[in-house]
Coordinates of C-alpha atoms in Angstrom, one line a residue:
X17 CA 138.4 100.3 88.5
X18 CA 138.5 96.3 89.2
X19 CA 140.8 94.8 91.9
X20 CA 140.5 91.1 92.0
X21 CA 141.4 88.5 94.8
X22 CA 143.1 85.6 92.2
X23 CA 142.7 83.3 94.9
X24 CA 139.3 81.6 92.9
X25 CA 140.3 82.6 89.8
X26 CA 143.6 80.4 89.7
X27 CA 141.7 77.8 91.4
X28 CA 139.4 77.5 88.4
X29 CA 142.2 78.4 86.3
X30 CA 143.9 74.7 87.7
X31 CA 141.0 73.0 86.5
X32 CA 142.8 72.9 83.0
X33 CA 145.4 70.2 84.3
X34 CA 145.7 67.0 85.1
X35 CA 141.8 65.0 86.1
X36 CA 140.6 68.7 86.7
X37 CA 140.6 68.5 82.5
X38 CA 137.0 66.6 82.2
X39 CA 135.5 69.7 85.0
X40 CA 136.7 72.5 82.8
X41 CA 135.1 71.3 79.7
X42 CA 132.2 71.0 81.9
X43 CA 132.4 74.2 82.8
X44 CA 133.0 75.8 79.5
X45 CA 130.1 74.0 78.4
X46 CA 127.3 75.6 81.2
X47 CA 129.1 78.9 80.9
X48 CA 125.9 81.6 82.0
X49 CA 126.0 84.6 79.9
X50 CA 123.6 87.6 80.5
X51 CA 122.3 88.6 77.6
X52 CA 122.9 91.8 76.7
X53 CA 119.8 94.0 75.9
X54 CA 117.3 91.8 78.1
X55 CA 114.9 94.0 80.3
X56 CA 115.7 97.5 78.0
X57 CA 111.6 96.9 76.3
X58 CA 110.0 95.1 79.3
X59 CA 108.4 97.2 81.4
X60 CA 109.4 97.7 85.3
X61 CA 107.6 95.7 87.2
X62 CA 106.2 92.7 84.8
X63 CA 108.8 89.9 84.7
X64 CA 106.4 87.1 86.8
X65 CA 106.7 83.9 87.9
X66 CA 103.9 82.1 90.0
X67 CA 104.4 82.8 93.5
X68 CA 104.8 81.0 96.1
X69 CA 105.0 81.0 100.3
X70 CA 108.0 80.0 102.3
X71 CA 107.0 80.1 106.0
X72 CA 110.5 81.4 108.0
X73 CA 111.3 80.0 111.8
X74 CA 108.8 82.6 113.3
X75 CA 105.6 81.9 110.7
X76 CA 106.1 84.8 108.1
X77 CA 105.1 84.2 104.7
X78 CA 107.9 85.2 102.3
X79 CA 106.8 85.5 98.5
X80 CA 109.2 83.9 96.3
X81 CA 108.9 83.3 92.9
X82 CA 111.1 80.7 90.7
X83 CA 112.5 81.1 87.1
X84 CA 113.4 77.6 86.1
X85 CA 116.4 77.0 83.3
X86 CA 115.4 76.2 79.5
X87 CA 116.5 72.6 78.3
X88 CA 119.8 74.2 77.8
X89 CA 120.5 76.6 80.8
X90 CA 122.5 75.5 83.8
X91 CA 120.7 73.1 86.2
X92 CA 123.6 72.6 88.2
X93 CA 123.8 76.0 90.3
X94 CA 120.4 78.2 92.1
X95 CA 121.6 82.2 92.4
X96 CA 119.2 83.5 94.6
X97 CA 118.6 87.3 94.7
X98 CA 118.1 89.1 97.9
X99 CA 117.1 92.8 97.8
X100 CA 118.0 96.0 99.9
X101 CA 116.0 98.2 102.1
X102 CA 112.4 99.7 100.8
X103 CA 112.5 97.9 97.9
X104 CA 111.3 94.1 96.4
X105 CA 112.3 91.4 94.3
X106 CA 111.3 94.0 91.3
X107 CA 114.5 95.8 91.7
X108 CA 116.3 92.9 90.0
X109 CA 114.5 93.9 86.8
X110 CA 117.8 93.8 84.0
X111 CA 119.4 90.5 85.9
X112 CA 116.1 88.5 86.1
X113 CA 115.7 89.4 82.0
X114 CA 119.3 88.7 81.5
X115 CA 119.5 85.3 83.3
X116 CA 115.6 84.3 82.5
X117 CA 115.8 80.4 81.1
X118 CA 119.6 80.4 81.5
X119 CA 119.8 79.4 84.8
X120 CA 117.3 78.8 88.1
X121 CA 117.0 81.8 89.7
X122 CA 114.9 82.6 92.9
X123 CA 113.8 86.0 94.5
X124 CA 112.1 86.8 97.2
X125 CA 110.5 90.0 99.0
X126 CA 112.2 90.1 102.2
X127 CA 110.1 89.8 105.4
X128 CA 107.2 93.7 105.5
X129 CA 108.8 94.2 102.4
X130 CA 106.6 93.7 98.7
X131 CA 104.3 90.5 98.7
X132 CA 105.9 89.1 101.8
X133 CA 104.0 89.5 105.1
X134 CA 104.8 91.7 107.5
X135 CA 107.2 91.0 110.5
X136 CA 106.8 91.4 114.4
X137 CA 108.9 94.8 115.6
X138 CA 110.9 92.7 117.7
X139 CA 112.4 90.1 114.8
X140 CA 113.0 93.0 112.1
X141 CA 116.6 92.4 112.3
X142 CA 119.3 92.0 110.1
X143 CA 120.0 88.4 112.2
X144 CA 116.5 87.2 111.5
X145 CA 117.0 88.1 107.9
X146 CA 119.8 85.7 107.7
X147 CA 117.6 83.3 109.0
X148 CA 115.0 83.8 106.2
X149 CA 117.8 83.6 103.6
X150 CA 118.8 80.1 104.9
X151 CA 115.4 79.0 105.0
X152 CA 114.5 80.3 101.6
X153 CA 117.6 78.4 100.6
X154 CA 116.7 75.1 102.3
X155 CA 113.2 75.5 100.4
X156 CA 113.7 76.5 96.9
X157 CA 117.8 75.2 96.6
X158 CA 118.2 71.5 96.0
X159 CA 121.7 71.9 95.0
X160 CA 125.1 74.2 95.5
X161 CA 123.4 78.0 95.8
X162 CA 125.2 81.4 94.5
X163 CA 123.7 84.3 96.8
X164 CA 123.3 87.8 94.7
X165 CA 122.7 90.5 97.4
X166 CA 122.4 94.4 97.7
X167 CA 122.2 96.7 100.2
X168 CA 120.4 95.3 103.7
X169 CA 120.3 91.9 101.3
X170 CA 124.2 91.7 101.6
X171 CA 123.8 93.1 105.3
X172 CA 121.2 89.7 105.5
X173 CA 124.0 87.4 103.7
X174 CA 126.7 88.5 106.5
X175 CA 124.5 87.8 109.4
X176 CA 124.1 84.4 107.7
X177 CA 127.8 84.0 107.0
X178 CA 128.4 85.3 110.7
X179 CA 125.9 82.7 112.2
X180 CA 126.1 79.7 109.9
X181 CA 129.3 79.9 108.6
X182 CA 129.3 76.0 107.8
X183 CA 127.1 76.6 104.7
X184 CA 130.0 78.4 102.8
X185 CA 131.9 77.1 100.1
X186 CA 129.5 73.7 100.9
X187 CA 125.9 74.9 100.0
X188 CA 126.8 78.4 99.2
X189 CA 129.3 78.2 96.4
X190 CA 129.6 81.9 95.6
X191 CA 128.2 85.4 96.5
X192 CA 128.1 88.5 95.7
X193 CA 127.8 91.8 98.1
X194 CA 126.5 95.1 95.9
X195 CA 126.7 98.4 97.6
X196 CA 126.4 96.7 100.7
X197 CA 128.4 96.9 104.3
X198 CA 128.9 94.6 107.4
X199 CA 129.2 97.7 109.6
X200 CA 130.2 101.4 110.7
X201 CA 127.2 103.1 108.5
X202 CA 125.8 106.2 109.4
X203 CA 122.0 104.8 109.7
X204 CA 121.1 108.5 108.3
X205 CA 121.7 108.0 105.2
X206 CA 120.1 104.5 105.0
X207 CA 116.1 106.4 106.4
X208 CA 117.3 109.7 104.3
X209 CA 116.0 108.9 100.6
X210 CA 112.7 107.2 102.4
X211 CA 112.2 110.5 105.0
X212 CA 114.5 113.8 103.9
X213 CA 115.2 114.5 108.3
X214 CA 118.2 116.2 107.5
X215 CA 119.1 115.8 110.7
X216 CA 122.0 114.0 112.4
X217 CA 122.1 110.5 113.0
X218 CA 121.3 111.0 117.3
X219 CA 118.7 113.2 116.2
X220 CA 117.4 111.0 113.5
X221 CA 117.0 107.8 115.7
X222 CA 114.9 110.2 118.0
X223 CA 112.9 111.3 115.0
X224 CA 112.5 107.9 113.5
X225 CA 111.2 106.7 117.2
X226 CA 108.5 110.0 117.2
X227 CA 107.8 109.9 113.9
X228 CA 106.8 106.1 113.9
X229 CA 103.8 107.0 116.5
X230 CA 102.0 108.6 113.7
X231 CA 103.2 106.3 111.1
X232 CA 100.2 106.8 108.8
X233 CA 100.3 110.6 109.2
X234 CA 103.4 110.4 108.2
X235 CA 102.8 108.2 105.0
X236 CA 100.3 110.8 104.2
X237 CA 103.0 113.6 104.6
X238 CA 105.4 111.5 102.4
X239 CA 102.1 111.6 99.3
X240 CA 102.0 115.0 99.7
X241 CA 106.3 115.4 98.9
X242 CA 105.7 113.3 96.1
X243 CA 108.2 115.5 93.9
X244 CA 110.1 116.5 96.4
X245 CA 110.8 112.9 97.1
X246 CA 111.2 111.8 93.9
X247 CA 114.4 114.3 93.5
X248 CA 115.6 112.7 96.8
X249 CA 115.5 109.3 95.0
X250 CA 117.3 110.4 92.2
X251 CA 120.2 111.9 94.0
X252 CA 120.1 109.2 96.3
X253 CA 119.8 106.4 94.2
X254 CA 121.9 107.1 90.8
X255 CA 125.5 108.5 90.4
X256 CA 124.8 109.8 86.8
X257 CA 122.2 110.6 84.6
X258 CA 119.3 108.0 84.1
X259 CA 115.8 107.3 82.0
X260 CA 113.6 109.3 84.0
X261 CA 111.8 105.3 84.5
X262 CA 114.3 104.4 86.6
X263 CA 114.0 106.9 88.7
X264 CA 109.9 106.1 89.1
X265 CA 110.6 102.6 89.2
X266 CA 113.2 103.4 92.3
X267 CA 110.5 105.9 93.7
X268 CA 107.8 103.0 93.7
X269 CA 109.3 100.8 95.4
X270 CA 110.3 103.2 98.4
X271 CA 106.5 104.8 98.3
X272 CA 105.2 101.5 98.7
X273 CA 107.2 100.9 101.7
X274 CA 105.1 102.3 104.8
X275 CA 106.9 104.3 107.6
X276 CA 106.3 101.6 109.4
X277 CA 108.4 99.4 108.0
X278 CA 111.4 101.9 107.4
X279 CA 111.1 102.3 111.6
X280 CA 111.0 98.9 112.6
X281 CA 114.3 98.0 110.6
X282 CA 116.0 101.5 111.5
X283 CA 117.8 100.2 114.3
X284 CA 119.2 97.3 113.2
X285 CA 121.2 99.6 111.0
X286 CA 122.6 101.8 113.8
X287 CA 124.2 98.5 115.3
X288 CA 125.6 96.1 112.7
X289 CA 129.2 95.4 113.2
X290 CA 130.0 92.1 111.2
X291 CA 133.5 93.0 109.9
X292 CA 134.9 90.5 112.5
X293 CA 133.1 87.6 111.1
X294 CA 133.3 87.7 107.6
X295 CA 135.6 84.9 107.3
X296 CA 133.0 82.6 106.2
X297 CA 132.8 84.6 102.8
X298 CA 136.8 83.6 102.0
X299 CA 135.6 79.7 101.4
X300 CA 133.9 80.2 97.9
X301 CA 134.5 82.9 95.4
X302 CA 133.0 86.2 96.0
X303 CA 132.3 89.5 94.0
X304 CA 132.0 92.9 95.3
X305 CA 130.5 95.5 93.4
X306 CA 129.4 99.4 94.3
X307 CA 129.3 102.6 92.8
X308 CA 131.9 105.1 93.6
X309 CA 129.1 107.9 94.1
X310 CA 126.7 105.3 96.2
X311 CA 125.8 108.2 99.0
X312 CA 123.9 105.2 101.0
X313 CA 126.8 102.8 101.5
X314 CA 129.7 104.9 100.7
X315 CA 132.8 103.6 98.3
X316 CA 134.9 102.6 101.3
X317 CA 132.6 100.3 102.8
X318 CA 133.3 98.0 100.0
X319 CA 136.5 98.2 99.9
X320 CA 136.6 97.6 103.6
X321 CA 134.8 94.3 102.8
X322 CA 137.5 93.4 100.2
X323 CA 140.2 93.8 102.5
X324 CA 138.6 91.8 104.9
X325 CA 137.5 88.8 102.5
X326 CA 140.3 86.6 100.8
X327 CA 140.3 86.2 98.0
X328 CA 137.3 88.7 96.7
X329 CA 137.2 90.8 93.5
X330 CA 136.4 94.1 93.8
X331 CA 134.5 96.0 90.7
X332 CA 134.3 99.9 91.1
X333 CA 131.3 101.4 89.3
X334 CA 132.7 105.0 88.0
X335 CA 130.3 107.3 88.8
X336 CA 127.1 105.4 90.0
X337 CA 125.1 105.4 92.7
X338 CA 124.0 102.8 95.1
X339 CA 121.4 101.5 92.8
X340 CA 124.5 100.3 90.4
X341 CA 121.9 97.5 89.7
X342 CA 119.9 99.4 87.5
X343 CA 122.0 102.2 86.8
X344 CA 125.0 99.6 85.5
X345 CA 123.4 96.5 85.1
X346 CA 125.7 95.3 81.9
X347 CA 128.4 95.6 84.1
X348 CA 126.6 94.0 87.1
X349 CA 126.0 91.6 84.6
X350 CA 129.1 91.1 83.4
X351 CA 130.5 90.8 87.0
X352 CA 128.2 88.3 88.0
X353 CA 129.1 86.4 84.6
X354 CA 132.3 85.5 85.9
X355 CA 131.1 85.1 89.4
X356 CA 128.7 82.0 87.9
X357 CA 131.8 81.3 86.2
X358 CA 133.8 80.3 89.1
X359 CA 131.0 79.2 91.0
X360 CA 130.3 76.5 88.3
X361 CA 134.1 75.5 88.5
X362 CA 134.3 74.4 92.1
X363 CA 131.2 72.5 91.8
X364 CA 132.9 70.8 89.2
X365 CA 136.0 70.0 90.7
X366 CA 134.1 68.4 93.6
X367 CA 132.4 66.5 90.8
X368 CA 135.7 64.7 89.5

């Protein structure tokens, strides 16, 4: 199901009249595209690009790495991708293929997360992560940004949009929020496909805060579930059936992440509550995408956030999961298409 905000659509949709003519041509003419098919024969895990360090406002060293546009991709616009929870910059796999050469594109691991270094206890919140988004996109964003985000990503782009709202619709020209929230989630089911509790979420807090004593015992305890947790990914991660890749891919990712790491960022889950300050997101066009079987961050979360953002569109994924990314990446794709789209029109207007 798709529900769209027309707000930016007939905005770029005015660009055919009048002096808006000249911006619409220009428009039509950097249209991005994914390319359908891209990633399906590349292996998980192997679409590179030198690395580099962004230092954020406390010294940790984020890894970031930069696809630049062909001679005749889109140098106009920077989408930068910013991943969920347990995972890394890998888990863009089918949109860094589909968008490679077409236009620049940065990711980044997020602070204890991948490459990146890890993070004091005290600053692994979703506030500091909004800080390391803004300086990622001071660094690597010489021009008008589009921010892609899933998961604690989009959780990272709200805190941004709740305490630097001046970027939006300035710097920031579009975004997108994939099975994401900006409050009101049961924190279980975030720490459930990393550590199968199956507890409540006043016990699980309790647990998380024992457990993370004997963090490495308990990474060695996780090696030992290895199939068990590998089913928990599954169900967790993916609405319908998938290649049984994706689902070791997924798995990776969240085995590579130690305990640690899941504990530190476990209560900054239990406390978000950002659905009063999303107006920052209404000044540029922004896409909403999740699964209607995501179990992490359930259906209504999203549509909570399209309520609550003018203007948004709203893209229902029958039937997938919270990694929609993977799982529906054509119609990520083709979501984030039109998203570039619109994007691409306002900066045009401003430029007549």
């Amino acid at each position: 199901m798709r529900s769209s905000g027309k707000k930016w659509g007939l905005a770029a949709g005015a660009l055919g009249v009048a002096a808006a003519g000249t911006a619409a041509r220009m428009v039509q003419q950097q249209r991005v595209i994914a390319r359908s098919g891209a990633g399906d024969a590349t292996p998980f895990g192997t679409l590179r690009s030198p690395g580099l360090k962004v230092v954020t406002d406390d010294g940790v060293d984020l890894h970031v790495e930069i696809d630049e546009p062909g001679p005749d991709g889109n140098h106009d616009l920077t989408v930068v991708f910013v991943h969920g929870y347990a995972l890394n910059l890998d888990c863009w796999h089918f949109q860094r293929a589909a968008y490679r050469g077409q236009v620049r594109t940065v990711f980044y691991d997020q602070r204890s997360h991948g490459r990146s270094a890890r993070s004091p206890q005290q600053n692994c919140t979703l506030e500091q992560l909004g800080r390391d988004l803004r300086r990622v996109i001071e660094t690597c964003a010489p021009g008008p940004v589009v921010v892609v985000s899933h998961s604690m990503g989009g959780m990272a782009l709200i805190a941004l949009a709740s305490e630097f709202p001046e970027l939006f619709g300035d710097k920031i020209v579009g975004t997108a929020l994939i099975g994401s929230t900006a409050g009101g989630l049961d924190p279980g089911r975030i720490i459930f496909p990393m550590v199968p509790l199956g507890l409540g979420a006043r016990a699980v807090a309790r647990a998380v805060r024992l457990l993370n004593r004997g963090h490495l015992m308990v990474d060695r305890f996780r090696a030992a579930g290895h199939r068990m947790a590998q089913v928990i990914t599954d169900l967790y991660s993916f609405g319908d059936d998938v290649p049984r890749s994706y689902v070791d891919f997924v798995f990776g990712m969240i085995d590579d992440t130690p305990f640690e790491v899941v504990a530190d960022f476990y209560p900054a889950f239990a406390t978000l509550d950002h659905f009063e300050h999303l107006g920052a997101l209404s000044a540029a066009p922004c896409t909403i995408i999740c699964g209607t079987e995501d179990k992490v961050t359930r259906i209504g979360h999203s549509r909570k956030l399209h309520a609550r953002i003018h203007g948004s569109d709203l893209f229902e994924a029958q039937g997938a999961g919270h990694m929609v990314i993977l799982e529906r990446h054509d119609d990520v794709n083709a979501e984030l298409d039109e998203l570039i789209s619109r994007a691409g029109a306002l900066v045009a207007e401003r430029a007549t």
